[in-house]
Coordinates of C-alpha atoms in Angstrom, one line a residue:
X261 CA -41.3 -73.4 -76.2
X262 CA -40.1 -77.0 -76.3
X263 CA -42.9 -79.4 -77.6
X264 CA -42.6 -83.2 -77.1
X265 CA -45.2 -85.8 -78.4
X266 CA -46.3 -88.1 -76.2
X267 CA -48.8 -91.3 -77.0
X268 CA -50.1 -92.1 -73.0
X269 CA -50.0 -95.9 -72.2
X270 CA -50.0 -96.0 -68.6
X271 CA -53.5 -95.5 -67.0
X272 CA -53.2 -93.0 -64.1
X273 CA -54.5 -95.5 -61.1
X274 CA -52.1 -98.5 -62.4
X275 CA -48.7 -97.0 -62.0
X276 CA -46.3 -100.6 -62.0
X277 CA -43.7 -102.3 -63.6
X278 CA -44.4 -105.9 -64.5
X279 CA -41.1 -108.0 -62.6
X280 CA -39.3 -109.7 -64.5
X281 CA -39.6 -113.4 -62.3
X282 CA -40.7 -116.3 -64.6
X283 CA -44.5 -115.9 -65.6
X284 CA -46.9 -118.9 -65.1
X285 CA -48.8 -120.8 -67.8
X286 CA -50.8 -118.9 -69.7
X287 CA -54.0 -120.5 -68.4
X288 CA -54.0 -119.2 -65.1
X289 CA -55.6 -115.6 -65.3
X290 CA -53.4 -113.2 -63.5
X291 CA -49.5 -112.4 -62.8
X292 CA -47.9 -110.9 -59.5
X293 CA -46.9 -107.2 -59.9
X294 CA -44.4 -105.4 -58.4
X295 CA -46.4 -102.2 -57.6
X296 CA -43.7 -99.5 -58.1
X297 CA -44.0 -96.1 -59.3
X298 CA -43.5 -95.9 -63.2
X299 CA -39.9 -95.1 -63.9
X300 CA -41.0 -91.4 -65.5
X301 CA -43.4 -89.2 -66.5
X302 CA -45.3 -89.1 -63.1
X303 CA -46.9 -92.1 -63.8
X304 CA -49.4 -91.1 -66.3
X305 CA -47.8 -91.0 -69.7
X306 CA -45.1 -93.8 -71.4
X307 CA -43.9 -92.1 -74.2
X308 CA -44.6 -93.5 -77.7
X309 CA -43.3 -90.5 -79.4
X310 CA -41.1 -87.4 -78.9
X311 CA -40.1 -84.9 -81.2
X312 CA -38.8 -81.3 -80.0
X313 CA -37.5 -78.4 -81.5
X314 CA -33.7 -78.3 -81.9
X315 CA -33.4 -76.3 -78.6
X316 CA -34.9 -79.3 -76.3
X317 CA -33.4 -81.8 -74.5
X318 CA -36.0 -84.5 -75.2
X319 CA -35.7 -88.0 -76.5
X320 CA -37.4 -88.7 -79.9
X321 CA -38.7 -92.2 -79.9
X322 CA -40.6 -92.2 -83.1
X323 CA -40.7 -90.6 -86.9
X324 CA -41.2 -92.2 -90.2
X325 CA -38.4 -93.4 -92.4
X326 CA -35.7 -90.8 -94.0
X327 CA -33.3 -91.1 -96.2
X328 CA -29.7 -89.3 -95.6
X329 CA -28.0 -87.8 -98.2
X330 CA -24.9 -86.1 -98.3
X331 CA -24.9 -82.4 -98.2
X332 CA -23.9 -80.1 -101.4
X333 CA -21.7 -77.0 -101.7
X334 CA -25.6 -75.6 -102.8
X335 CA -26.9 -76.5 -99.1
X336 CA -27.5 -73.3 -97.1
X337 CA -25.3 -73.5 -93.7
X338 CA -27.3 -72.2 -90.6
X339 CA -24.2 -71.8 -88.0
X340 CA -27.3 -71.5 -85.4
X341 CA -28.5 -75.0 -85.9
X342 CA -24.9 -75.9 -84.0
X343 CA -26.1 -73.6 -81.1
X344 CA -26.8 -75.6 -78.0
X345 CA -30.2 -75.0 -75.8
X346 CA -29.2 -71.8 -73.3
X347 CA -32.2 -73.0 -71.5
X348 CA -35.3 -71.2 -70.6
X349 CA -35.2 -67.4 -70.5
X350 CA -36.7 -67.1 -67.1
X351 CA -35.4 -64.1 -66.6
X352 CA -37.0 -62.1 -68.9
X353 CA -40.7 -64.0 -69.1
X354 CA -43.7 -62.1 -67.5
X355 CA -45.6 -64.2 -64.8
X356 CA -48.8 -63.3 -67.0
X357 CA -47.1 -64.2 -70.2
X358 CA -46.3 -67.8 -69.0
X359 CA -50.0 -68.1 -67.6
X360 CA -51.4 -67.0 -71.1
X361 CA -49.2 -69.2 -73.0
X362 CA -50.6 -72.4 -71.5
X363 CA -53.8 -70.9 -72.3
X364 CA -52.4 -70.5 -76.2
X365 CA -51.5 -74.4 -76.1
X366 CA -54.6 -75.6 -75.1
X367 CA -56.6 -73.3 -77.4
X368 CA -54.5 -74.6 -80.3
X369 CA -54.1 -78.4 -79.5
X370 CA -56.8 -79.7 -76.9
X371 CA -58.7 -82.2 -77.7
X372 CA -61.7 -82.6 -75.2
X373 CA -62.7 -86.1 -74.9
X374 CA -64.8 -86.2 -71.5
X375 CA -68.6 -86.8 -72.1
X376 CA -69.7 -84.1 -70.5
X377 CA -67.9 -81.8 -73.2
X378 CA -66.7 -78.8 -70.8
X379 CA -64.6 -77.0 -73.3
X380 CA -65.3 -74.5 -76.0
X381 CA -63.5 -72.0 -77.6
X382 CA -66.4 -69.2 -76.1
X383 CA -65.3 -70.5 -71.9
X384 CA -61.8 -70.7 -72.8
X385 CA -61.4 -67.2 -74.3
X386 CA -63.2 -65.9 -71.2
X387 CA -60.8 -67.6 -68.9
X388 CA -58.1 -65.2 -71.0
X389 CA -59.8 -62.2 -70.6
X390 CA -60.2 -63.0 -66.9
X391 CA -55.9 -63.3 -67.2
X392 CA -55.6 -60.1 -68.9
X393 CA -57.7 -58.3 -66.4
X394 CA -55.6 -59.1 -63.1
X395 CA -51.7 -59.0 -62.2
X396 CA -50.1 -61.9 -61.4
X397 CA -47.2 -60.8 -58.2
X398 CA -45.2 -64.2 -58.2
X399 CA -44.1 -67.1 -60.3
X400 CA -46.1 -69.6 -57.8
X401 CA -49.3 -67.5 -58.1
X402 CA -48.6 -67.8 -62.1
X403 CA -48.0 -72.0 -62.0
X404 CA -51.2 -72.0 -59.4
X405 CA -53.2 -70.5 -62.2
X406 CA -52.5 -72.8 -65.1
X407 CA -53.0 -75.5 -62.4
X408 CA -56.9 -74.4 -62.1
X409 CA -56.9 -73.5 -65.7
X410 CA -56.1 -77.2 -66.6
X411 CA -58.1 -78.9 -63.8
X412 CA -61.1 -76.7 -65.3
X413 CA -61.0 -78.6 -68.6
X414 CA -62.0 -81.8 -66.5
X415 CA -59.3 -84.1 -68.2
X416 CA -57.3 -86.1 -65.8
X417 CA -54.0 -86.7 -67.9
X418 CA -54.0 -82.6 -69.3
X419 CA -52.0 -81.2 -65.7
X420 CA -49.3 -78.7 -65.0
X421 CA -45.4 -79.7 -65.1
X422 CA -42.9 -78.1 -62.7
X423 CA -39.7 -77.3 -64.1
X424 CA -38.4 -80.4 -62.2
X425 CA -40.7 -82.8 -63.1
X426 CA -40.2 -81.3 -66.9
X427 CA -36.5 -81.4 -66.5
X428 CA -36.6 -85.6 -65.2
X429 CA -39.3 -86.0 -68.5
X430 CA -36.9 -84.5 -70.7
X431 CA -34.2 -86.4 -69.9
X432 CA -36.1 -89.7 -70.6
X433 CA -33.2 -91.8 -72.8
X434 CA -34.1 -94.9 -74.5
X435 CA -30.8 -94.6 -76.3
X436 CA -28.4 -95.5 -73.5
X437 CA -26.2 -92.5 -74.5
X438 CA -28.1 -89.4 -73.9
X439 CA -29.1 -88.3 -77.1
X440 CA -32.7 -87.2 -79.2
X441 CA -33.1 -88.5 -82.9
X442 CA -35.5 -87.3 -85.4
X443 CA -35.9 -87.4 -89.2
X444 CA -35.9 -83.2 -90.4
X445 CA -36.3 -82.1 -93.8
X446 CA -34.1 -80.2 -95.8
X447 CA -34.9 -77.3 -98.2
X448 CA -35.3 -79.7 -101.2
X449 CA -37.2 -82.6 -98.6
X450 CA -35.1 -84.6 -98.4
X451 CA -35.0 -86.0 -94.7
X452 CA -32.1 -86.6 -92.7
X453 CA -31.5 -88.4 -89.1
X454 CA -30.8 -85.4 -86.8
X455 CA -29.7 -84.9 -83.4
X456 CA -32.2 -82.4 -82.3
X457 CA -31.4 -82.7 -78.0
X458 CA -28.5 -83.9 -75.7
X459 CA -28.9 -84.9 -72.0
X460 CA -25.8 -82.7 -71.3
X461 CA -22.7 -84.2 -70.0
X462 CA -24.6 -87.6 -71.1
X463 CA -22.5 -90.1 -73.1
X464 CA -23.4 -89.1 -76.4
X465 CA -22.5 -85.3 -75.5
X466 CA -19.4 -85.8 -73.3
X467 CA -18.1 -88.0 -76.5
X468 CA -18.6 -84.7 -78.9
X469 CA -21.8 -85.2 -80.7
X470 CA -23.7 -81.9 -80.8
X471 CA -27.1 -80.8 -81.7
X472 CA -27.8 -80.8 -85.5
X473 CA -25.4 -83.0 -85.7
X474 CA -26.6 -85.9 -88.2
X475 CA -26.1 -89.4 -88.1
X476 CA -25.3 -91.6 -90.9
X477 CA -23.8 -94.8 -89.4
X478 CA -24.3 -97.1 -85.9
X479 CA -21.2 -99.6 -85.9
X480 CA -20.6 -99.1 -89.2
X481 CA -23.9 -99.6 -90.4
X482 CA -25.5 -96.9 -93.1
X483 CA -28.8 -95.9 -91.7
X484 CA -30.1 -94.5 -94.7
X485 CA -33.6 -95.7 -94.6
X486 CA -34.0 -96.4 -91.2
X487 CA -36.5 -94.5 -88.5
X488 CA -35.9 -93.1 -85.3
X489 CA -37.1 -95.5 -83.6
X490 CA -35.4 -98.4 -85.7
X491 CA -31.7 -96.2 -85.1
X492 CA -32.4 -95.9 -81.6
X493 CA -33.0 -99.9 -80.6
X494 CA -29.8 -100.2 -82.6
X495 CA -27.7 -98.0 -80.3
X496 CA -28.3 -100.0 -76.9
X497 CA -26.8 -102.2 -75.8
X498 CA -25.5 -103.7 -72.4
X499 CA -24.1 -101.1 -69.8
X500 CA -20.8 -99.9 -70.3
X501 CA -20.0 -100.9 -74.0
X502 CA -19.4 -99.2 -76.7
X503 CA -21.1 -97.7 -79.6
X504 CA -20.3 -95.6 -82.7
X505 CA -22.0 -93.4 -84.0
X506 CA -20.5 -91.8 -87.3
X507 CA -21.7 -88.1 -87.5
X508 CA -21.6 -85.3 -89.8
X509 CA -21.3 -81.7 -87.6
X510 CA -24.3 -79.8 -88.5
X511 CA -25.1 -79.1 -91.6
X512 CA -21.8 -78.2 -93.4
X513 CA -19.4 -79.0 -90.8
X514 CA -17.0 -82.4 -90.9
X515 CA -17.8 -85.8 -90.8
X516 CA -16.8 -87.6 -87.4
X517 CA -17.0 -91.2 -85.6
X518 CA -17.4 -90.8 -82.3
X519 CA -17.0 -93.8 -79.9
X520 CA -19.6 -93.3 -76.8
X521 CA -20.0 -96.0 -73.8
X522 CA -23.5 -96.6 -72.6
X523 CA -24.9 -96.0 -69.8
X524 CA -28.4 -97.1 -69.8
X525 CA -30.0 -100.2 -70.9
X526 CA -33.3 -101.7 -71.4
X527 CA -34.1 -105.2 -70.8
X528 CA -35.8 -107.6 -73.2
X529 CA -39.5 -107.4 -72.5
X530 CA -40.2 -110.9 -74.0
X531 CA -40.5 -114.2 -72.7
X532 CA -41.4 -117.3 -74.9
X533 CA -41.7 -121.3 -75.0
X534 CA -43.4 -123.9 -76.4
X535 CA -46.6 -125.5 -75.4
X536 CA -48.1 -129.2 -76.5
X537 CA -51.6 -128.6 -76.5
X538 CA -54.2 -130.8 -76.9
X539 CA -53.3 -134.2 -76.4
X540 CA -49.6 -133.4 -77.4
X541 CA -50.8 -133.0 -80.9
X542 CA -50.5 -129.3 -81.2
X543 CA -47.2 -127.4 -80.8
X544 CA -48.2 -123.5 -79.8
X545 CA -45.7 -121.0 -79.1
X546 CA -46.2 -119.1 -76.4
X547 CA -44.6 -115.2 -76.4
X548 CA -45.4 -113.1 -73.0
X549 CA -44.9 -109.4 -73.8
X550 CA -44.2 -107.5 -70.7
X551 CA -43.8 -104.1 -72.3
X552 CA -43.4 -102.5 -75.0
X553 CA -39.7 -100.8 -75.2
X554 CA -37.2 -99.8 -78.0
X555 CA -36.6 -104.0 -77.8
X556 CA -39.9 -105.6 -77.9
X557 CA -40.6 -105.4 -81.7
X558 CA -36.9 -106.8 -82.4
X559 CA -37.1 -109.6 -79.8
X560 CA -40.4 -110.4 -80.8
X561 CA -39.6 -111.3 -84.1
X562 CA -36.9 -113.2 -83.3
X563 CA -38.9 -115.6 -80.5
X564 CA -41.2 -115.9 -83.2
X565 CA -38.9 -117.4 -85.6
X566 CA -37.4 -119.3 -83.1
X567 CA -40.5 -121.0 -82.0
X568 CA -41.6 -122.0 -85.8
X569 CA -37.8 -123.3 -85.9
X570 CA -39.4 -125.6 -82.8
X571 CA -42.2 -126.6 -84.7
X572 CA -44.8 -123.9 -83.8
X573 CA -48.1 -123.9 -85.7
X574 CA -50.4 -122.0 -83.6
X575 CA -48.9 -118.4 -81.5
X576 CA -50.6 -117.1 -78.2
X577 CA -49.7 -113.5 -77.4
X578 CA -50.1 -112.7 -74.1
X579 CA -50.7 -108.9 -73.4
X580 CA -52.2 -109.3 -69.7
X581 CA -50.8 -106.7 -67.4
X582 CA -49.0 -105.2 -70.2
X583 CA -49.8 -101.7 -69.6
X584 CA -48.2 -100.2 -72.8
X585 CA -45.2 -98.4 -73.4
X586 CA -44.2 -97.2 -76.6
X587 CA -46.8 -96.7 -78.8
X588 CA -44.9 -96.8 -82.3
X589 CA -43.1 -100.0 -80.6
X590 CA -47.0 -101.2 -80.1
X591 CA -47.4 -100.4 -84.3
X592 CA -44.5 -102.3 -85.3
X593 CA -45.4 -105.4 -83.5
X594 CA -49.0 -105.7 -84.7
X595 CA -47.5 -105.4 -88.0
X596 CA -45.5 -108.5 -87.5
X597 CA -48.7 -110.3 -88.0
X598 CA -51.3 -107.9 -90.7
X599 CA -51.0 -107.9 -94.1
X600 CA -49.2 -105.5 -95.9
X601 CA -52.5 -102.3 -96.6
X602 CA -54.0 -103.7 -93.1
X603 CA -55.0 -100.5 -90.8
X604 CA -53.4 -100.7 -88.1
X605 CA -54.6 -98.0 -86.1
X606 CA -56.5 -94.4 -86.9
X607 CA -55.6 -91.3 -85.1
X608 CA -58.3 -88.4 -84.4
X609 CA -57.6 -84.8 -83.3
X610 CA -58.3 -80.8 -84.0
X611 CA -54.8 -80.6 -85.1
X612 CA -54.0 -82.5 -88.8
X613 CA -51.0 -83.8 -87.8
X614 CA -53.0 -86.3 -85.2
X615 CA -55.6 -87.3 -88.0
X616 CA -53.6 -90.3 -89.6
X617 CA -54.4 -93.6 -90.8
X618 CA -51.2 -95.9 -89.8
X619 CA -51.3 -99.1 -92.1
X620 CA -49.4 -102.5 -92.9
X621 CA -46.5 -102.0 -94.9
X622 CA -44.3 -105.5 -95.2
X623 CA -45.6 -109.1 -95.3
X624 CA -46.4 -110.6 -91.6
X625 CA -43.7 -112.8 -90.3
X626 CA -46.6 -115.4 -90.0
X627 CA -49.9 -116.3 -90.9
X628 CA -50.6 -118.6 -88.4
X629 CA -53.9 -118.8 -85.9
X630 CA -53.3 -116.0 -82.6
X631 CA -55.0 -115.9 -79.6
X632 CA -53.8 -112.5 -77.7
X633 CA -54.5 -112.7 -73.7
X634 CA -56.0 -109.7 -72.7
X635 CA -57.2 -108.2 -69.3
X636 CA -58.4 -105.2 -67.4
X637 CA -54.7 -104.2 -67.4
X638 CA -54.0 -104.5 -71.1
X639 CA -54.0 -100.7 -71.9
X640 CA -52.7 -98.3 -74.8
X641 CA -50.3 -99.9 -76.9
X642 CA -51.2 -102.9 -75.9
X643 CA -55.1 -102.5 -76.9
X644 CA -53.5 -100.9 -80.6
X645 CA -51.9 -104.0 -81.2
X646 CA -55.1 -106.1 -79.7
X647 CA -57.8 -104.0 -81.8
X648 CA -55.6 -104.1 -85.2
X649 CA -55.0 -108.2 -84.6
X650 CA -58.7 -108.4 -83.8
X651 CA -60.1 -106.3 -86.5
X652 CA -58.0 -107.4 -88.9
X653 CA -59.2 -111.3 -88.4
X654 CA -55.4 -112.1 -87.6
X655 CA -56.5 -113.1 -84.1
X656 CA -59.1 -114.1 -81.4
X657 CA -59.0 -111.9 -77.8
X658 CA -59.1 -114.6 -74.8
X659 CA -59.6 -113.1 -71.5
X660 CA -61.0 -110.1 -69.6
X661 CA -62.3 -106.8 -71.1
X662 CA -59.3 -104.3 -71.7
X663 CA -58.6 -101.6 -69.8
X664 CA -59.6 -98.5 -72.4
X665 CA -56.7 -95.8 -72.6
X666 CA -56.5 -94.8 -76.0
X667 CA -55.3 -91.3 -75.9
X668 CA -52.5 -89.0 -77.1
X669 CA -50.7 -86.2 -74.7
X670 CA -48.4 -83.4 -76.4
X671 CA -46.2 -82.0 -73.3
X672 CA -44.9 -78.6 -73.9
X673 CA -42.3 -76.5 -72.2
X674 CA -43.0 -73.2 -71.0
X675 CA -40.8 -70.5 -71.2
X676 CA -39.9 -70.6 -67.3
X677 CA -38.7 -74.0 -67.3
X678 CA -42.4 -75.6 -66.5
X679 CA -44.2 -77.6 -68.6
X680 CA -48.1 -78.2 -69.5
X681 CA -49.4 -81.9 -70.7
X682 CA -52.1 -81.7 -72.7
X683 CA -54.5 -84.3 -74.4
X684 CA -54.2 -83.5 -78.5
X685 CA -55.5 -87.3 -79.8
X686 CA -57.3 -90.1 -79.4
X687 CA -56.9 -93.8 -80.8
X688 CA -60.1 -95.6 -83.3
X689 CA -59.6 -98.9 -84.0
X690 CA -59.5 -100.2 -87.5
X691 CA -63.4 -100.4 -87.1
X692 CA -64.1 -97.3 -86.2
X693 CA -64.6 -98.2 -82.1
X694 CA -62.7 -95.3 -79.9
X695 CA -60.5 -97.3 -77.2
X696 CA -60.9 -94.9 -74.8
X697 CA -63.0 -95.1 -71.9
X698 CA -64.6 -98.0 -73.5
X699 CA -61.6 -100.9 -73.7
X700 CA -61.7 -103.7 -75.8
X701 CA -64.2 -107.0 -75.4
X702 CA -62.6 -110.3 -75.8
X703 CA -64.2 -113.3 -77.9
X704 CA -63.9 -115.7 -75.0
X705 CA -63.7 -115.8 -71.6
X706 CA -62.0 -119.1 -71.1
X707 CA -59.4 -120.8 -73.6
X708 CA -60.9 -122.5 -76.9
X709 CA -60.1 -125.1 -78.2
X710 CA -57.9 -124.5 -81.7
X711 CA -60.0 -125.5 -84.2
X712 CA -63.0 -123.0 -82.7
X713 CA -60.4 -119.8 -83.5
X714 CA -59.4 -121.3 -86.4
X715 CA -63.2 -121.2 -88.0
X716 CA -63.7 -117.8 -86.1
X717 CA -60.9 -116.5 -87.9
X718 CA -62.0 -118.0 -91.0
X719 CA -65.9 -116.3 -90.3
X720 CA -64.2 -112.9 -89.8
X721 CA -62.4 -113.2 -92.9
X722 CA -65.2 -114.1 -95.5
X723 CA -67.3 -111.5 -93.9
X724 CA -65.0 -108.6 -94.5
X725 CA -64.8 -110.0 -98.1
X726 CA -68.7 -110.3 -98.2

């Protein structure tokens, strides 16, 4: 079973990708969309994090940092870790057992967050015995079942994956080359940047990198240190350049540097100017995030330090229409403004590994007054990085209530090349308020005037210190 993680960020009914035509001021209240099917994932997840098991072919878009040492002549060699996925074992797979090992994953992970509560471990377990006590004659039959079995659990974003809608998820790249990174532990701890996934006959794997193959350089550049996510932004670039990744071949094998044209590239999601306000008196920069992508937190902070190179002493952020993206992209980005021990976001599920506290951990690029744009189409990563701003008295919210998707889907191959998505976490803002289903209010409706966020700001502040 193949298990990628998956932070939602694109609400089911608002499926579109913002275009990329000059946006207006940011005082008029609403762009022009391009109404478009969402490039992947059936329209109802944007992934914000994947990890998978060395067998899958999934992208990993997230992980905390590692470092990557060399390997010792006392490191234990596992020639299997250099075995490439053989794919599902469809062939040997009862149509009950697939049917019963949805049922295991949502007995294990689901977390119900409808109001009207419908699951419990006493209906679920019935719905098993009710599996064991029939025969299942085709694989159809089999996929219709889970299909009811999910829909029964009344959550709209926990559904049954065909093997070709799995197979176009896996092969979600944000590299440009094909490949999955994630940070994996060695037997002393240690973590090291692994290859664990190729799109086959991609770039990465047409050039000779491998599975459990690890990375130690991008153009020459150690990456001790670095995440996933950071290695992975580093790696694109425009269509049909190069890249080089230097490689070590799994775990004991030789060190290589591999030269791999890409093939995919994503575009800068951020527009920026400046703005005299007020008479001409008041320089603002202005930053439009249409997305959130493995470039947004990197071009980000570089409009930002180009604007206060202009003269910029105010920001506005505008998140309207942004429907999300990646979420750990949305986590790096609010931590461009917080201090350093600021929450930025909680995480809350059955499963331990979804109960975190994510917080602050470098000094903001600036301290200066925000006002983040927000409307009924600001969802997920977006309303992380609106919540942790607000909370935090780093920001006032100008606008339009938020939209209120704050939830986290695991998607998990099954052994017949099908998939299941199902909803494991939820997002709480950094006081306490659960995003989902409830969005975010804004402070004002209409733009204030500077000095009104600045003593806002300075309200919040002294009465978190009170």
């Amino acid at each position: 079973m193949r298990l990628l993680f998956c932070h939602t960020s694109i609400p089911l009914q608002h499926s579109q990708i913002i275009s990329n035509s000059k946006p207006p001021p940011f005082l008029i209240p609403n762009f022009d969309l391009n109404k478009t099917l969402i490039r992947i994932l059936s329209g109802a997840l944007s992934l914000g994090l994947l990890t998978s098991s060395p067998s899958s072919n999934s992208l990993a878009l997230e992980s905390p940092s590692f470092q990557s040492p060399l390997s010792s002549f006392s490191e234990y060699c596992r020639e299997e870790d250099l075995v490439e996925d053989s794919g599902p074992e469809s062939d040997v797979v009862t149509n009950e057992g697939i049917v019963e090992e949805a049922w295991e994953i949502v007995n294990d992970s689901f977390l119900d967050t409808s109001r009207l509560r419908r699951w419990s471990p006493e209906t679920w377990q019935r719905k098993k015995e009710d599996i064991k006590s029939s025969s299942i004659q085709s694989r159809s039959k089999a996929h219709d079942i889970i299909k009811r079995m999910l829909a029964s659990l009344g959550d709209p974003y926990t559904r049954f994956l065909s093997p070709d809608q799995f197979t176009k998820m896996a092969r979600y790249d944000l590299s440009g080359i094909g490949i999955n990174i994630k940070e994996v532990p060695d037997e002393n701890g240690r973590m090291k940047l692994k290859v664990l996934g190729l799109v086959l006959d991609g770039p990465a794997h047409s050039a000779g990198v491998r599975q459990g193959d690890e990375v130690l350089a991008v153009n020459g550049t150690d990456v001790t240190g670095k995440s996933a996510f950071e290695v992975l932004s580093s790696i694109q670039g425009p269509n049909e350049t190069s890249v080089t990744l230097k490689v070590k071949h799994g775990n004991c094998g030789p060190i290589q540097s591999v030269l791999i044209e890409r093939q995919v590239v994503a575009r800068t999601p951020v527009f920026y100017r400046v703005e005299q306000m007020e008479n001409g008196s008041t320089s603002v920069g202005y930053m439009r995030l249409k997305e959130f992508n493995a470039l947004a937190r990197k071009d980000l902070a570089i409009a930002m330090k180009r604007l206060q190179n202009m003269g910029a002493s105010y920001f506005i952020l505008d998140l309207r229409d942004n429907l999300g993206g990646l979420v750990q992209a949305g986590i790096e980005i609010a931590k461009l403004f917080l201090n350093q021990g600021d929450t930025v976001i909680y995480t809350v599920g059955r499963d331990p590994q979804y109960q975190q506290t994510i917080v602050a951990d470098i000094a903001p690029l600036t301290k200066a007054p925000l006002i983040v744009l927000v409307n009924n189409n600001t969802a997920s990563a977006s309303e992380i990085v609106a919540s942790a701003l607000h909370d935090n008295c780093r920001a006032v919210l100008v606008g339009e209530k938020t939209f209120g998707k704050g939830l986290i889907q695991s998607v998990f191959e099954l052994h017949d090349g099908s998939g299941v998505v199902v909803t494991v976490g939820k997002y709480v803002t950094p006081n306490h308020k659960d995003i989902n289903g409830n969005g975010i209010e804004p402070d004002y409706q209409n733009f204030p005037a500077w000095r009104d966020v600045e003593q806002r700001l300075s309200r919040c502040k002294y009465a978190q210190q009170g």
